[in-house]
Coordinates of C-alpha atoms and ligand atoms in Angstrom, one line a residue:
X939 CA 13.4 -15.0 -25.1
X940 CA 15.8 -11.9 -25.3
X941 CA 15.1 -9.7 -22.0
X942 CA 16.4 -5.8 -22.6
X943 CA 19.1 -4.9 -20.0
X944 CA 17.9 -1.3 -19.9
X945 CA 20.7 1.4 -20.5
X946 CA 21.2 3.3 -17.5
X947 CA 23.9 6.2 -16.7
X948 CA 25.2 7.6 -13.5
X949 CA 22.1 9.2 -11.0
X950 CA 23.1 12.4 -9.3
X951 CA 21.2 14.8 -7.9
X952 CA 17.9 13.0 -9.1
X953 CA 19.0 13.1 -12.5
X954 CA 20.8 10.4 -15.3
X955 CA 24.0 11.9 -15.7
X956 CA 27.0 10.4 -18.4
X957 CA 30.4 9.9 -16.5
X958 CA 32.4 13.1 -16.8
X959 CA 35.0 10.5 -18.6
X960 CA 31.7 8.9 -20.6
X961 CA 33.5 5.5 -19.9
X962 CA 31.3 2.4 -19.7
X963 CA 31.9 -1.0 -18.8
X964 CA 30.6 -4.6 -20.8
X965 CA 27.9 -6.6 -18.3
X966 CA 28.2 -10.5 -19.5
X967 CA 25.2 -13.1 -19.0
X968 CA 27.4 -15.3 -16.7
X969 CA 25.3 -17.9 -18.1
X970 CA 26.4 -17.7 -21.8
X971 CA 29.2 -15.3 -21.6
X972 CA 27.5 -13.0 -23.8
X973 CA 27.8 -9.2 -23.6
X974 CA 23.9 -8.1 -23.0
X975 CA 24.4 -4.2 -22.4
X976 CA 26.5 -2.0 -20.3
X977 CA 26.8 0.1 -17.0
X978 CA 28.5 3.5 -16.8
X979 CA 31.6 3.3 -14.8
X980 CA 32.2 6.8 -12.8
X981 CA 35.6 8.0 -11.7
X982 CA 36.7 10.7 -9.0
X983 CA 35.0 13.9 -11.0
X984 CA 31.6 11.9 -10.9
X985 CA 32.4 11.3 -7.4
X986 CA 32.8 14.9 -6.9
X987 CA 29.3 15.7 -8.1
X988 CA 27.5 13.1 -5.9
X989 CA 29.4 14.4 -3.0
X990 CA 28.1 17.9 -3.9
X991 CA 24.6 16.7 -4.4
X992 CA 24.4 14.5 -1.3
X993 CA 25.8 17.7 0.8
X994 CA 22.9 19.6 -1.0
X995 CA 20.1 17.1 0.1
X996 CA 20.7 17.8 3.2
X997 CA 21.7 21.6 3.5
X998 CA 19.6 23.9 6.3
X999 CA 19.2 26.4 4.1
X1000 CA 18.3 25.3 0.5
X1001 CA 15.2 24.1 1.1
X1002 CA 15.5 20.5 0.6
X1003 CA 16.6 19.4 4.2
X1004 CA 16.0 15.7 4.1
X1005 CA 17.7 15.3 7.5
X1006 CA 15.0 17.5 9.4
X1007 CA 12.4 15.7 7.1
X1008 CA 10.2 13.9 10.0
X1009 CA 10.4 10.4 10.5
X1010 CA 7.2 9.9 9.3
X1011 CA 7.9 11.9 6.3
X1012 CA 10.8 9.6 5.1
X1013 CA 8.5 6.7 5.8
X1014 CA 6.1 7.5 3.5
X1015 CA 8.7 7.8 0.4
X1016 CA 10.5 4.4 1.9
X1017 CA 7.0 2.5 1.3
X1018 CA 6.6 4.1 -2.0
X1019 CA 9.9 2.7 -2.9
X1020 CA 9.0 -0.6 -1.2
X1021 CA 5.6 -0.7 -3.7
X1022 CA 6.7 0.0 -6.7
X1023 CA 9.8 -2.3 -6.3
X1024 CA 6.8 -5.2 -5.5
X1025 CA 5.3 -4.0 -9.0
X1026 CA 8.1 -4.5 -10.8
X1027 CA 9.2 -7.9 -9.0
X1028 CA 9.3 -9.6 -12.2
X1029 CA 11.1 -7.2 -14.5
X1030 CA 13.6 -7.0 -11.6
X1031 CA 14.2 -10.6 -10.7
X1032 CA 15.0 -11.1 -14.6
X1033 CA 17.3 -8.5 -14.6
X1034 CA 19.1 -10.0 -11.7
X1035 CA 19.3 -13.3 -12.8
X1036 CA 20.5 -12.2 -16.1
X1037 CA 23.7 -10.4 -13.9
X1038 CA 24.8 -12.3 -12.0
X1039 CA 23.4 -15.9 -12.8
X1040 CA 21.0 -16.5 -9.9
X1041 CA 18.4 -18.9 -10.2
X1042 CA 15.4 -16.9 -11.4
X1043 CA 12.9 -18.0 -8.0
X1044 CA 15.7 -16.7 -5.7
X1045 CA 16.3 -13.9 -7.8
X1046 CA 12.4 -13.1 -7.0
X1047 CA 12.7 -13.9 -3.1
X1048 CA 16.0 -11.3 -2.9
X1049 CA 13.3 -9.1 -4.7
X1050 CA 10.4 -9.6 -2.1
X1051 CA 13.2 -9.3 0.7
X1052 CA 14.5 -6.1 -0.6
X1053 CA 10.6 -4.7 -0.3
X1054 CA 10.3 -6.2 2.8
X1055 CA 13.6 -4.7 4.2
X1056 CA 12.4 -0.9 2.7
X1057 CA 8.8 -1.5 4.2
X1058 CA 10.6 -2.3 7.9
X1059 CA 12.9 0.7 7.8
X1060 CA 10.0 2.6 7.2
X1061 CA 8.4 1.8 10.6
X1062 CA 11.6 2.3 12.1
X1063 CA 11.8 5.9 10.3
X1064 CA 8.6 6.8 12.4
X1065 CA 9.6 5.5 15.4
X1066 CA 12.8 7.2 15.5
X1067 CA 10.6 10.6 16.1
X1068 CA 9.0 9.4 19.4
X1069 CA 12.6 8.1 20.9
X1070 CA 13.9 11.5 20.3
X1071 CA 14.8 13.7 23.1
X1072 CA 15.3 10.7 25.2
X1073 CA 15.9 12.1 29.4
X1074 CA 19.3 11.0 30.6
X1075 CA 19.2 10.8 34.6
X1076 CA 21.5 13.1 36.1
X1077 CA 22.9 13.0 39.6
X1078 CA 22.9 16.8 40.1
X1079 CA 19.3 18.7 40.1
X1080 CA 20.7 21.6 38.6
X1081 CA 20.7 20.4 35.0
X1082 CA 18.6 18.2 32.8
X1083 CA 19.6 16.4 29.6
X1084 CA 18.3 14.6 26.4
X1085 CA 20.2 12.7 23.7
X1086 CA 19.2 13.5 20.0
X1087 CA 19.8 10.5 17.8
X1088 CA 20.9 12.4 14.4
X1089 CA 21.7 11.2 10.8
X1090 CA 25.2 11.2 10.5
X1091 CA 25.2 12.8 7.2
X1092 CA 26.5 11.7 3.7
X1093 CA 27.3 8.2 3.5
X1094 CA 29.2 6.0 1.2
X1095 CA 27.8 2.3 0.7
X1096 CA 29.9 0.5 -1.4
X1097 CA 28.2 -3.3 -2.0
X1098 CA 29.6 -6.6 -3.7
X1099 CA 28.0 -8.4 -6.3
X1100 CA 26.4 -11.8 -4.5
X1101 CA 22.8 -10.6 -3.6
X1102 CA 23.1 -7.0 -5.9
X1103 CA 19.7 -5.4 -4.8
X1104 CA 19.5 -6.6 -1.4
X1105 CA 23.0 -5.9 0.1
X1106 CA 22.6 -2.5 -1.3
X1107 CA 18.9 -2.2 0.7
X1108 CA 20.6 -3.3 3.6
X1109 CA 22.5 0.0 3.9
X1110 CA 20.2 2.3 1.7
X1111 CA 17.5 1.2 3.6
X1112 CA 18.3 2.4 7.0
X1113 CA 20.8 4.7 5.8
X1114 CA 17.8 6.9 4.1
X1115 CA 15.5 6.0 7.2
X1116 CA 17.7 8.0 9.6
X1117 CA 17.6 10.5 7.0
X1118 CA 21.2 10.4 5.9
X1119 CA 22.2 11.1 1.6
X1120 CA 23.1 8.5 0.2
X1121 CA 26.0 7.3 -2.5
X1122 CA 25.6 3.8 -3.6
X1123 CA 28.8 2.3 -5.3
X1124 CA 27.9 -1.2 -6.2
X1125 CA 30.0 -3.8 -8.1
X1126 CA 30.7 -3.7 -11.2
X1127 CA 30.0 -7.5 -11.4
X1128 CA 26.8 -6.5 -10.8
X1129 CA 24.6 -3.1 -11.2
X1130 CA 22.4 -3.8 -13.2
X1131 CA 19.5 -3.9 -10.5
X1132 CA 20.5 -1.4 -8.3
X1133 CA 20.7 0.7 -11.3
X1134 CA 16.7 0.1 -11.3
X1135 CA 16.5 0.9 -7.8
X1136 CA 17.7 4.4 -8.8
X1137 CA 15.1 4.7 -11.4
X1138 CA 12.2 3.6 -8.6
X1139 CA 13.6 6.2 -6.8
X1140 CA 13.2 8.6 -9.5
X1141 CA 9.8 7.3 -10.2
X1142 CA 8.3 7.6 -6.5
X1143 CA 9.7 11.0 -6.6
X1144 CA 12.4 10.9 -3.9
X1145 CA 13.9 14.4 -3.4
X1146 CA 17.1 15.1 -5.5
X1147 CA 20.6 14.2 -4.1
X1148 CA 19.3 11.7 -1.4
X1149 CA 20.5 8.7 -3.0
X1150 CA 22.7 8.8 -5.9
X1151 CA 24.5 5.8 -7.6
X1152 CA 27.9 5.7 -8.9
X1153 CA 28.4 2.2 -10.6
X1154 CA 32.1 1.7 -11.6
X1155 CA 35.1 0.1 -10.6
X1156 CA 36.7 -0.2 -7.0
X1157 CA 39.9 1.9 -7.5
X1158 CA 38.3 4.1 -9.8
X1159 CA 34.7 4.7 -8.2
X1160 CA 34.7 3.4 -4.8
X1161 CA 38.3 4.4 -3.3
X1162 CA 37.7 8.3 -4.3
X1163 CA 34.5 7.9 -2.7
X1164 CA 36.0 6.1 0.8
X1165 CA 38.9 8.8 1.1
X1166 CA 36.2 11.7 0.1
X1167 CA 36.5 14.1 2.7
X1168 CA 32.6 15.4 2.8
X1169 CA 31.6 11.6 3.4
X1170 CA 31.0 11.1 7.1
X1171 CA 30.9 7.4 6.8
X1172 CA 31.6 4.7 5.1
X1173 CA 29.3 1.1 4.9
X1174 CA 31.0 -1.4 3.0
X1175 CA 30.4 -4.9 2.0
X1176 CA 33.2 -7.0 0.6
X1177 CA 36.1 -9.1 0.8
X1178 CA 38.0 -8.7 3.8
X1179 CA 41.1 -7.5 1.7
X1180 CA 39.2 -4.7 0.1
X1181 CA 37.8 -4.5 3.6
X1182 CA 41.2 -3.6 4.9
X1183 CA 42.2 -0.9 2.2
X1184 CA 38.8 1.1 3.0
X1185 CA 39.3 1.3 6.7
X1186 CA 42.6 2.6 6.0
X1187 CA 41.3 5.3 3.3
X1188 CA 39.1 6.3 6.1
X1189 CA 41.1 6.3 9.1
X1190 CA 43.2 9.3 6.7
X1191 CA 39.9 11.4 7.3
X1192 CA 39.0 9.8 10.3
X1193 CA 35.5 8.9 9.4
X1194 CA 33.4 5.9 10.7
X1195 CA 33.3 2.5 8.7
X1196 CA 31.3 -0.3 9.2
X1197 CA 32.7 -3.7 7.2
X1198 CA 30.7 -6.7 6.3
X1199 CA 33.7 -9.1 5.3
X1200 CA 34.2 -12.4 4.0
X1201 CA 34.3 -16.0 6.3
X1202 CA 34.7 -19.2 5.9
X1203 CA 31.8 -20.8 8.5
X1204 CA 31.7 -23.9 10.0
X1205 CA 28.6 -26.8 10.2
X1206 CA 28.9 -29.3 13.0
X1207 CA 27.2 -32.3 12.4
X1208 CA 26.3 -34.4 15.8
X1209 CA 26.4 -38.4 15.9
X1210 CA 22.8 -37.9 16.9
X1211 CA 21.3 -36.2 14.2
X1212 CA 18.5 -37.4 11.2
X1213 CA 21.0 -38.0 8.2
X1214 CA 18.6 -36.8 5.5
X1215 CA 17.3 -33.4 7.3
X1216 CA 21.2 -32.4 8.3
X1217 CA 22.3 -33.6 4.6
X1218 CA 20.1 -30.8 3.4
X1219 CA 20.8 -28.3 5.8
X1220 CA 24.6 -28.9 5.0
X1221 CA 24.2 -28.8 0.8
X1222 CA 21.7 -25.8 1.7
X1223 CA 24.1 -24.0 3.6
X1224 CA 27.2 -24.4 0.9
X1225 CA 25.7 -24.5 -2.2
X1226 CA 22.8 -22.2 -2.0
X1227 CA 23.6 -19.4 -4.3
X1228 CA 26.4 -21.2 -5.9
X1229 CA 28.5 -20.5 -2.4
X1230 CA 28.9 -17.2 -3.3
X1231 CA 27.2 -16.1 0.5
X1232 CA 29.8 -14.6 2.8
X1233 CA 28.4 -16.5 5.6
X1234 CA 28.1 -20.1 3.6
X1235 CA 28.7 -23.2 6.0
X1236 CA 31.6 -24.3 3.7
X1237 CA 33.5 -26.2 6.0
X1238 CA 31.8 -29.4 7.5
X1239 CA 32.8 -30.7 10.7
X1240 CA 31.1 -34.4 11.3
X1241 CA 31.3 -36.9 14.1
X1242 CA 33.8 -39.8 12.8
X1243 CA 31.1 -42.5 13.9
X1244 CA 28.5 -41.4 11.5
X1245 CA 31.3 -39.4 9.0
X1246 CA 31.0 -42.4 6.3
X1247 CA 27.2 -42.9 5.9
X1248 CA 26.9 -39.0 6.4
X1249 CA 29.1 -37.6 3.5
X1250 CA 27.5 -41.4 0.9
X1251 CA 23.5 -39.2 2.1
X1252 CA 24.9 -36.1 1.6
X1253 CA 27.0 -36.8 -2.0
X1254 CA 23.4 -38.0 -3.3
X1255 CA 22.1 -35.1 -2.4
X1256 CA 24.3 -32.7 -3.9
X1257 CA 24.2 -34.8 -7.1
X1258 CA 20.5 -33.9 -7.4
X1259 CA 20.8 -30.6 -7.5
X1260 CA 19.9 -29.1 -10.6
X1261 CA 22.3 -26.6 -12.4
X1262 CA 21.3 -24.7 -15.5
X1263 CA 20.7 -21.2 -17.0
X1264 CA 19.3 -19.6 -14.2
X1265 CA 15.8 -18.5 -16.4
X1266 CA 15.3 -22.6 -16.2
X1267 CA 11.9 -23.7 -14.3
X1268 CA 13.3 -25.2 -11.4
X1269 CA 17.3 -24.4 -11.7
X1270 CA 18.6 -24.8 -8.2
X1271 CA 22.3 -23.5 -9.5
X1272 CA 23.3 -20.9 -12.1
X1273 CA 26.7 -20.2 -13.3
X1274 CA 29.3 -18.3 -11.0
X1275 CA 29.3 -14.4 -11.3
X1276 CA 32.0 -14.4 -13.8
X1277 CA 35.2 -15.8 -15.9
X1278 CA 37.5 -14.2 -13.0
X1279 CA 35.3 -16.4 -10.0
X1280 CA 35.2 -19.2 -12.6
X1281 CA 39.0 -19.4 -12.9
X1282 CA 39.4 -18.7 -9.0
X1283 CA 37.6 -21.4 -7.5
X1284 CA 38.3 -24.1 -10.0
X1285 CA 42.1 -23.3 -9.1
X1286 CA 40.7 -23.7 -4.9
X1287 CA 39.8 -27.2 -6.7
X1288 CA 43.2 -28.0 -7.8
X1289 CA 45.0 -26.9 -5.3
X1290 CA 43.4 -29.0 -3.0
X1291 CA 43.8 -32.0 -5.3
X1292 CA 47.6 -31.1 -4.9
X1293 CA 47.8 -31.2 -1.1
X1294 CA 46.4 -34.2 -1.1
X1295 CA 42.6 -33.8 -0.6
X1296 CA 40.1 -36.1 -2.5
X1297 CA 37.3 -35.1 -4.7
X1298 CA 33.8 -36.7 -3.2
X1299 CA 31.9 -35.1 -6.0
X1300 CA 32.0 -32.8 -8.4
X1301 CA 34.9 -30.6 -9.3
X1302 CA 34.8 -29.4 -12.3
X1303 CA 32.2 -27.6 -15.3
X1304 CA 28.8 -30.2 -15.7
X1305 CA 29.0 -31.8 -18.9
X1306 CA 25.9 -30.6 -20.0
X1307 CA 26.9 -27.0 -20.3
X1308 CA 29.3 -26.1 -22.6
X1309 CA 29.3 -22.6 -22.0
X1310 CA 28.6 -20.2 -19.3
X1311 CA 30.7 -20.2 -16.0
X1312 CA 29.1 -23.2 -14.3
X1313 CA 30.7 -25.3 -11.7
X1314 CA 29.4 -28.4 -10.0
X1315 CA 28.7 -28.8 -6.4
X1316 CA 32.0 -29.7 -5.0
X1317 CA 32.6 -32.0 -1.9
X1318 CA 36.4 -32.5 -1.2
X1319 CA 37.7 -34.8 1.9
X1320 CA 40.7 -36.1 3.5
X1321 CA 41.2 -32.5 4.3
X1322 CA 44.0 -31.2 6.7
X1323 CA 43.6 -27.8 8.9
X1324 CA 46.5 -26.5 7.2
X1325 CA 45.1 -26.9 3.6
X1326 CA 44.5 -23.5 2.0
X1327 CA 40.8 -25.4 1.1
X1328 CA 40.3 -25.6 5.1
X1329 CA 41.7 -21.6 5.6
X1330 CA 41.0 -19.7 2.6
X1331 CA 37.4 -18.2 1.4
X1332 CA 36.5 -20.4 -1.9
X1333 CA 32.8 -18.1 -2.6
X1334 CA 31.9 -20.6 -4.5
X1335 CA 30.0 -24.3 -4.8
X1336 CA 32.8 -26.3 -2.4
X1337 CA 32.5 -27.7 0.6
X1338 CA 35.7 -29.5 2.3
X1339 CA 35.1 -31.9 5.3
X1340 CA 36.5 -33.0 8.3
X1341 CA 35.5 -35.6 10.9
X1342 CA 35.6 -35.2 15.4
X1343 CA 35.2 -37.4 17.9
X1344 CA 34.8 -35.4 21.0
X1345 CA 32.7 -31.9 21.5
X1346 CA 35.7 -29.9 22.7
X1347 CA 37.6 -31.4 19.1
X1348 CA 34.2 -29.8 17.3
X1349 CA 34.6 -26.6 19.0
X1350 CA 38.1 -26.1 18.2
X1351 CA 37.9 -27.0 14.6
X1352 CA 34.9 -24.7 14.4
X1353 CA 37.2 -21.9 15.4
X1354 CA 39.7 -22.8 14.0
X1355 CA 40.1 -19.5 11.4
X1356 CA 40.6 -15.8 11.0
X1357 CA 37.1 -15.2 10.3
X1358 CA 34.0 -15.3 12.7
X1359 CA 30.7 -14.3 10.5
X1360 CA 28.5 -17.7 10.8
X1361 CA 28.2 -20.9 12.7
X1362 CA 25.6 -23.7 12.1
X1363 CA 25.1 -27.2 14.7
X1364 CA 22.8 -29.5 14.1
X1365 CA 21.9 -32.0 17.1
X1366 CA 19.3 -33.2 18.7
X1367 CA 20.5 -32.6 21.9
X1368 CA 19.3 -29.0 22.7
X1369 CA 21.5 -28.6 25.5
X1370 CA 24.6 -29.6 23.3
X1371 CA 23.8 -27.4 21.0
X1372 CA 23.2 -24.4 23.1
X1373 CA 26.5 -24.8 24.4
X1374 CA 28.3 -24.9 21.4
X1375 CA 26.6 -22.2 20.3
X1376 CA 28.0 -20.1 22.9
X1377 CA 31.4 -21.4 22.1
X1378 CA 31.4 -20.9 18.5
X1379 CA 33.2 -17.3 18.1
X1380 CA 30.8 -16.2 15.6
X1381 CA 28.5 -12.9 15.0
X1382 CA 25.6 -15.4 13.6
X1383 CA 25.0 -18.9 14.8
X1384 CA 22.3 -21.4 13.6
X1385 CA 21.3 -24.3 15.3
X1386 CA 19.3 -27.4 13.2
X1387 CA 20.1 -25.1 10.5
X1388 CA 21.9 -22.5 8.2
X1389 CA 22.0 -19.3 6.7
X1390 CA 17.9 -18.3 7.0
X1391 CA 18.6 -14.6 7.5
X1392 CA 15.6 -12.1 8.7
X1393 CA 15.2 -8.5 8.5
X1394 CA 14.3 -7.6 11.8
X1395 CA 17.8 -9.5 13.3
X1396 CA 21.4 -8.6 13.3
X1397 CA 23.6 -9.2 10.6
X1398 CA 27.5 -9.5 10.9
X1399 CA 30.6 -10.8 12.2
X1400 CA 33.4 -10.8 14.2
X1401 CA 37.4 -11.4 13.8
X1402 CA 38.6 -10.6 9.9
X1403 CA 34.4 -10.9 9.2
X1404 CA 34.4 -7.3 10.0
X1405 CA 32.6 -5.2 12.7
X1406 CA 29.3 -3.8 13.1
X1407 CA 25.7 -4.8 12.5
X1408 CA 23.7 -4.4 10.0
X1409 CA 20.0 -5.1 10.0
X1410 CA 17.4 -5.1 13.0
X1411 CA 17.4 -2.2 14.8
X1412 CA 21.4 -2.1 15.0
X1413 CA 21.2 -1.4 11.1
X1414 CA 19.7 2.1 11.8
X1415 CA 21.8 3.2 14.3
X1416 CA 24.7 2.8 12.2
X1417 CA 23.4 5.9 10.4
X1418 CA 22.9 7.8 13.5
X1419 CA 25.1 9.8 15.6
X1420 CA 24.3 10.3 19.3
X1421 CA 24.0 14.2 20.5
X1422 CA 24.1 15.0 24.3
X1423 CA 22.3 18.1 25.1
X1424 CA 22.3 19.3 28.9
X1425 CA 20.5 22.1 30.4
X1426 CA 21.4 24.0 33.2
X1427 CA 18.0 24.7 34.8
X1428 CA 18.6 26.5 38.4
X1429 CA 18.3 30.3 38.9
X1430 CA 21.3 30.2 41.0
X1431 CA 24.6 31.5 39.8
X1432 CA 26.7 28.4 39.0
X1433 CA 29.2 29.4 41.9
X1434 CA 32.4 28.1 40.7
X1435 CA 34.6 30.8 42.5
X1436 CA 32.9 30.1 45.9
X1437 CA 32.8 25.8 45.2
X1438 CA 35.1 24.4 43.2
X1439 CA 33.8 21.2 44.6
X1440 CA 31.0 21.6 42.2
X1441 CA 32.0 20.0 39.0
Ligands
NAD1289 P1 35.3 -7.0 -3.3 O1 35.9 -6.7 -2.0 O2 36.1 -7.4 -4.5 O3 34.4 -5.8 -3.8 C1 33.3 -5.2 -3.0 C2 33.1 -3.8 -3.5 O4 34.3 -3.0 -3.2 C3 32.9 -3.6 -5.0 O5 31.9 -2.7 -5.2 C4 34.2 -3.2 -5.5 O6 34.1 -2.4 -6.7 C5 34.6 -2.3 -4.3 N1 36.1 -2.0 -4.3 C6 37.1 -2.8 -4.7 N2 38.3 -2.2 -4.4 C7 38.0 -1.0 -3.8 C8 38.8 0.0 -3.2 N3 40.1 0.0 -3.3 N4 38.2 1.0 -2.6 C9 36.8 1.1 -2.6 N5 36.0 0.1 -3.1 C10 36.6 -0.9 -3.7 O7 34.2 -8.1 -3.0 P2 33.3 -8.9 -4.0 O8 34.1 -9.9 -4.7 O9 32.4 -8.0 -4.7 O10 32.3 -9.7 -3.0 C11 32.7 -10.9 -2.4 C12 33.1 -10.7 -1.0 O11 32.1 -10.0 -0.2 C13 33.4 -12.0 -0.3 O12 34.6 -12.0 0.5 C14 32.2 -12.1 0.7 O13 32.4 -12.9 1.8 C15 31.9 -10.7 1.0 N6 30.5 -10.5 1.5 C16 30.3 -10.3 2.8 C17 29.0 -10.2 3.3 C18 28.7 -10.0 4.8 O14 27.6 -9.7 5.1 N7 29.7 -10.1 5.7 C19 27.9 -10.2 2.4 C20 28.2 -10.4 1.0 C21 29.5 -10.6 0.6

């Protein structure tokens, strides 16, 4: 059955607006290569506009003022949002799954997530009223102070095209819950459903210019819109090269960034562990989403004594999983995003072939689809730690193993990379595990798991992974700046001729 892509343009200032250059840009049905609508592609004029208009939402003096808006009044449209988002749950999860080729059930839990992360703002929005005008404890009687936690303004969010909807909500979200304006510039992989997002914005009736969405390409949208010098901030989420070219846009207008980068996350299988349970942790933790997660468990690290019988449970495993159009009752893997990804990892593939690694499973398109960007689950061994397989970020279906014999040998192959966003151990020694946790130089670490990921907890990582936190509390005060305001309270003349002393 033929599902509409609806046709969308540009939202500015609370209205569809065509691109001043009324360019647009093909979307294609990973899943059949098919060209099934298109998104408008903005360029530096449009960013112009949404600069103006975010400005607006938030000027003193022209009575719309969404940054004084109360806590509680920002709330109230962030549940809206979060409502009529769970209305359309199924409209949306097609939509998504058409994009970008995710399985249609996980389309639907990004869908509830994305609710769930607007309803959770919304509490914090309220709260953030009662923490204001927090006392700071002075050592000198004469004065008293406060801090005043503040939105920092207009921000830029510029999102990748793995999990479309939600990595947006994870920045407008919070973002719009510390009462900051909002330009979203999401990949062009991938609009289509955060092109919806603006309409349920437009729908619950959110005031003009608070969020506006500029879909387009990177140089052409997104790089006016990280140099822009009315854009106090900058949230990105990305590959850790693009990563790179936006904190140097914005170090020209010294503005803040906070970057959500790529990694390439280690599992560490203990000698102690139940074979089946860690065998689908460890397919779970590569393959979900087709590997395209930032934080996937790609490389597995397993004790040499169980390494044989481990990788025979865990090739059976990933041989079961079922890959087909992602609309399928009970697909488990949809195509990768595009031709470009297709090409890119299948060359990863090769590559390692040519160094020397061996295939375990997979490797190459299923036989059963003849079109549509699909790629097997990939296990490759006989890896080396100076492979580019072992080093590089695949983002998609491959896995590459190694084996260890001691704890301190797992730890140091854990850490082995530039990158430091996740970390998984499974073992059923607790204390083990809670040591190696401690030594993996990661910002998430799962133990007797990987990648479960919850609203209220911090998101991020360290190293090339980026910096910051998004999510939790930590995602909100990314959109808020700190203002110390001290009071000199004593009837006395300061005195500084008499005392110098004083200050
Ligand atoms: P990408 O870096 O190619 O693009 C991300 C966004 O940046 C897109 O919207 C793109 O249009 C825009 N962009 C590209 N060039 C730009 C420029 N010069 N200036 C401004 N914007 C520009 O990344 P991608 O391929 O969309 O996503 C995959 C990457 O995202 C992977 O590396 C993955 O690890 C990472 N990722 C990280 C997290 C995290 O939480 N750490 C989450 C999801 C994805």
């Amino acid at each position: 059955m033929a599902i509409p892509i609806p046709t969308r343009q540009l939202f500015i200032d609370g209205e569809w607006r065509e691109p001043v250059l009324k360019k647009r840009i093909p979307i294609i049905n990973p899943a059949t290569e098919q060209i099934i609508g298109d998104i408008p592609a903005a360029t530096a004029e449009d960013v112009e506009l949404a600069v103006d208009a975010a400005r607006k939402a938030l000027a003193r003096n022209k009575g719309r003022d969404w940054a004084n808006a109360s806590g509680a009044v920002r709330a109230k449209y962030l549940r809206a949002i979060a409502a009529k988002i769970t209305e359309k749950k199924s409209e949306i999860a097609k939509l998504e799954a058409l994009d970008c080729g995710k399985p249609l059930d996980e389309a639907a839990w990004d869908i509830d997530d994305v609710a769930g992360c607007f309803e959770y703002y919304a509490d914090l929005a309220e709260g953030l009223d009662a923490k204001q005008k927090a006392p700071v404890s002075l050592p000198m009687e004469t004065f008293k102070s406060h801090v005043l936690k503040e939105p920092i303004g207009v921000v830029g969010l510029i999102t990748p095209w793995n999990y479309p909807m939600l990595m947006a909500t994870w920045k407008v979200a919070p973002a719009l819950a510390a009462g900051c304006a909002a330009i979203l510039k999401p990949s062009e992989l991938a609009s289509v459903t955060c092109l919806e997002l603006a309409q349920v914005c437009r729908e619950v009736g959110l005031p003009p210019g608070v969020f506006n969405i500029l879909t387009g390409l990177g140089h052409e949208a997104g790089a006016p819109l990280a140099s822009h010098p009315h854009v106090d901030k900058i949230a990105f989420t990305g590959s850790t090269i693009t990563g790179s070219k936006i904190m140097a846009a914005a170090a020209q207008v010294v503005k803040p960034v906070t970057l959500e980068l790529g990694g390439k996350s280690p599992i560490v299988i203990f000698e102690d562990v139940d074979l089946d349970k860690a065998a689908e942790w460890t397919a779970f933790g590569c393959f979900w989403t087709n590997g395209q997660i930032c934080s996937a468990t790609s490389r597995l690290i397993v004790h040499e004594s169980i390494a044989a019988k481990f990788l025979d449970r865990l090739v059976k495993w990933t041989k079961n999983i079922k890959i087909s159009d992602p609309l399928e009752e009970g697909c488990r893997l949809g195509p990768v995003v595009s031709g470009g990804q297709y090409e890119k990892v299948l060359k990863f593939i090769d590559t390692a072939k040519s160094e020397g690694a061996s295939i375990l499973c997979g490797g190459a398109r299923p036989e059963h689809l003849k079109k549509g960007f699909f790629i097997q689950p990939t296990i490759i061994s006989d890896v080396t730690t100076s492979m580019q397989i072992w080093r590089e970020e695949v983002f998609g279906p491959v896995l590459c193993a190694k084996t260890f014999s001691t704890e301190d040998e797992a730890i140091e192959l854990a850490n082995d990379t530039q990158y430091g966003l996740g970390a998984a151990v499974i073992s059923n020694d607790l204390e083990r595990c809670d040591r190696v946790s401690k030594a993996f130089q990661a910002g998430i670490v799962w133990i007797n798991c990987s990648q479960p990921c919850f609203t209220q907890a911090p998101w991020g990582g360290n190293k090339r992974s980026g910096f910051g936190r998004e999510l939790g509390e930590w995602g909100i005060e990314n959109y808020l700046a700190v203002k110390q305001v001290t009071q000199y309270i004593s009837d006395e003349p300061w005195g500084w001729y008499q005392s110098p002393s004083k200050l």
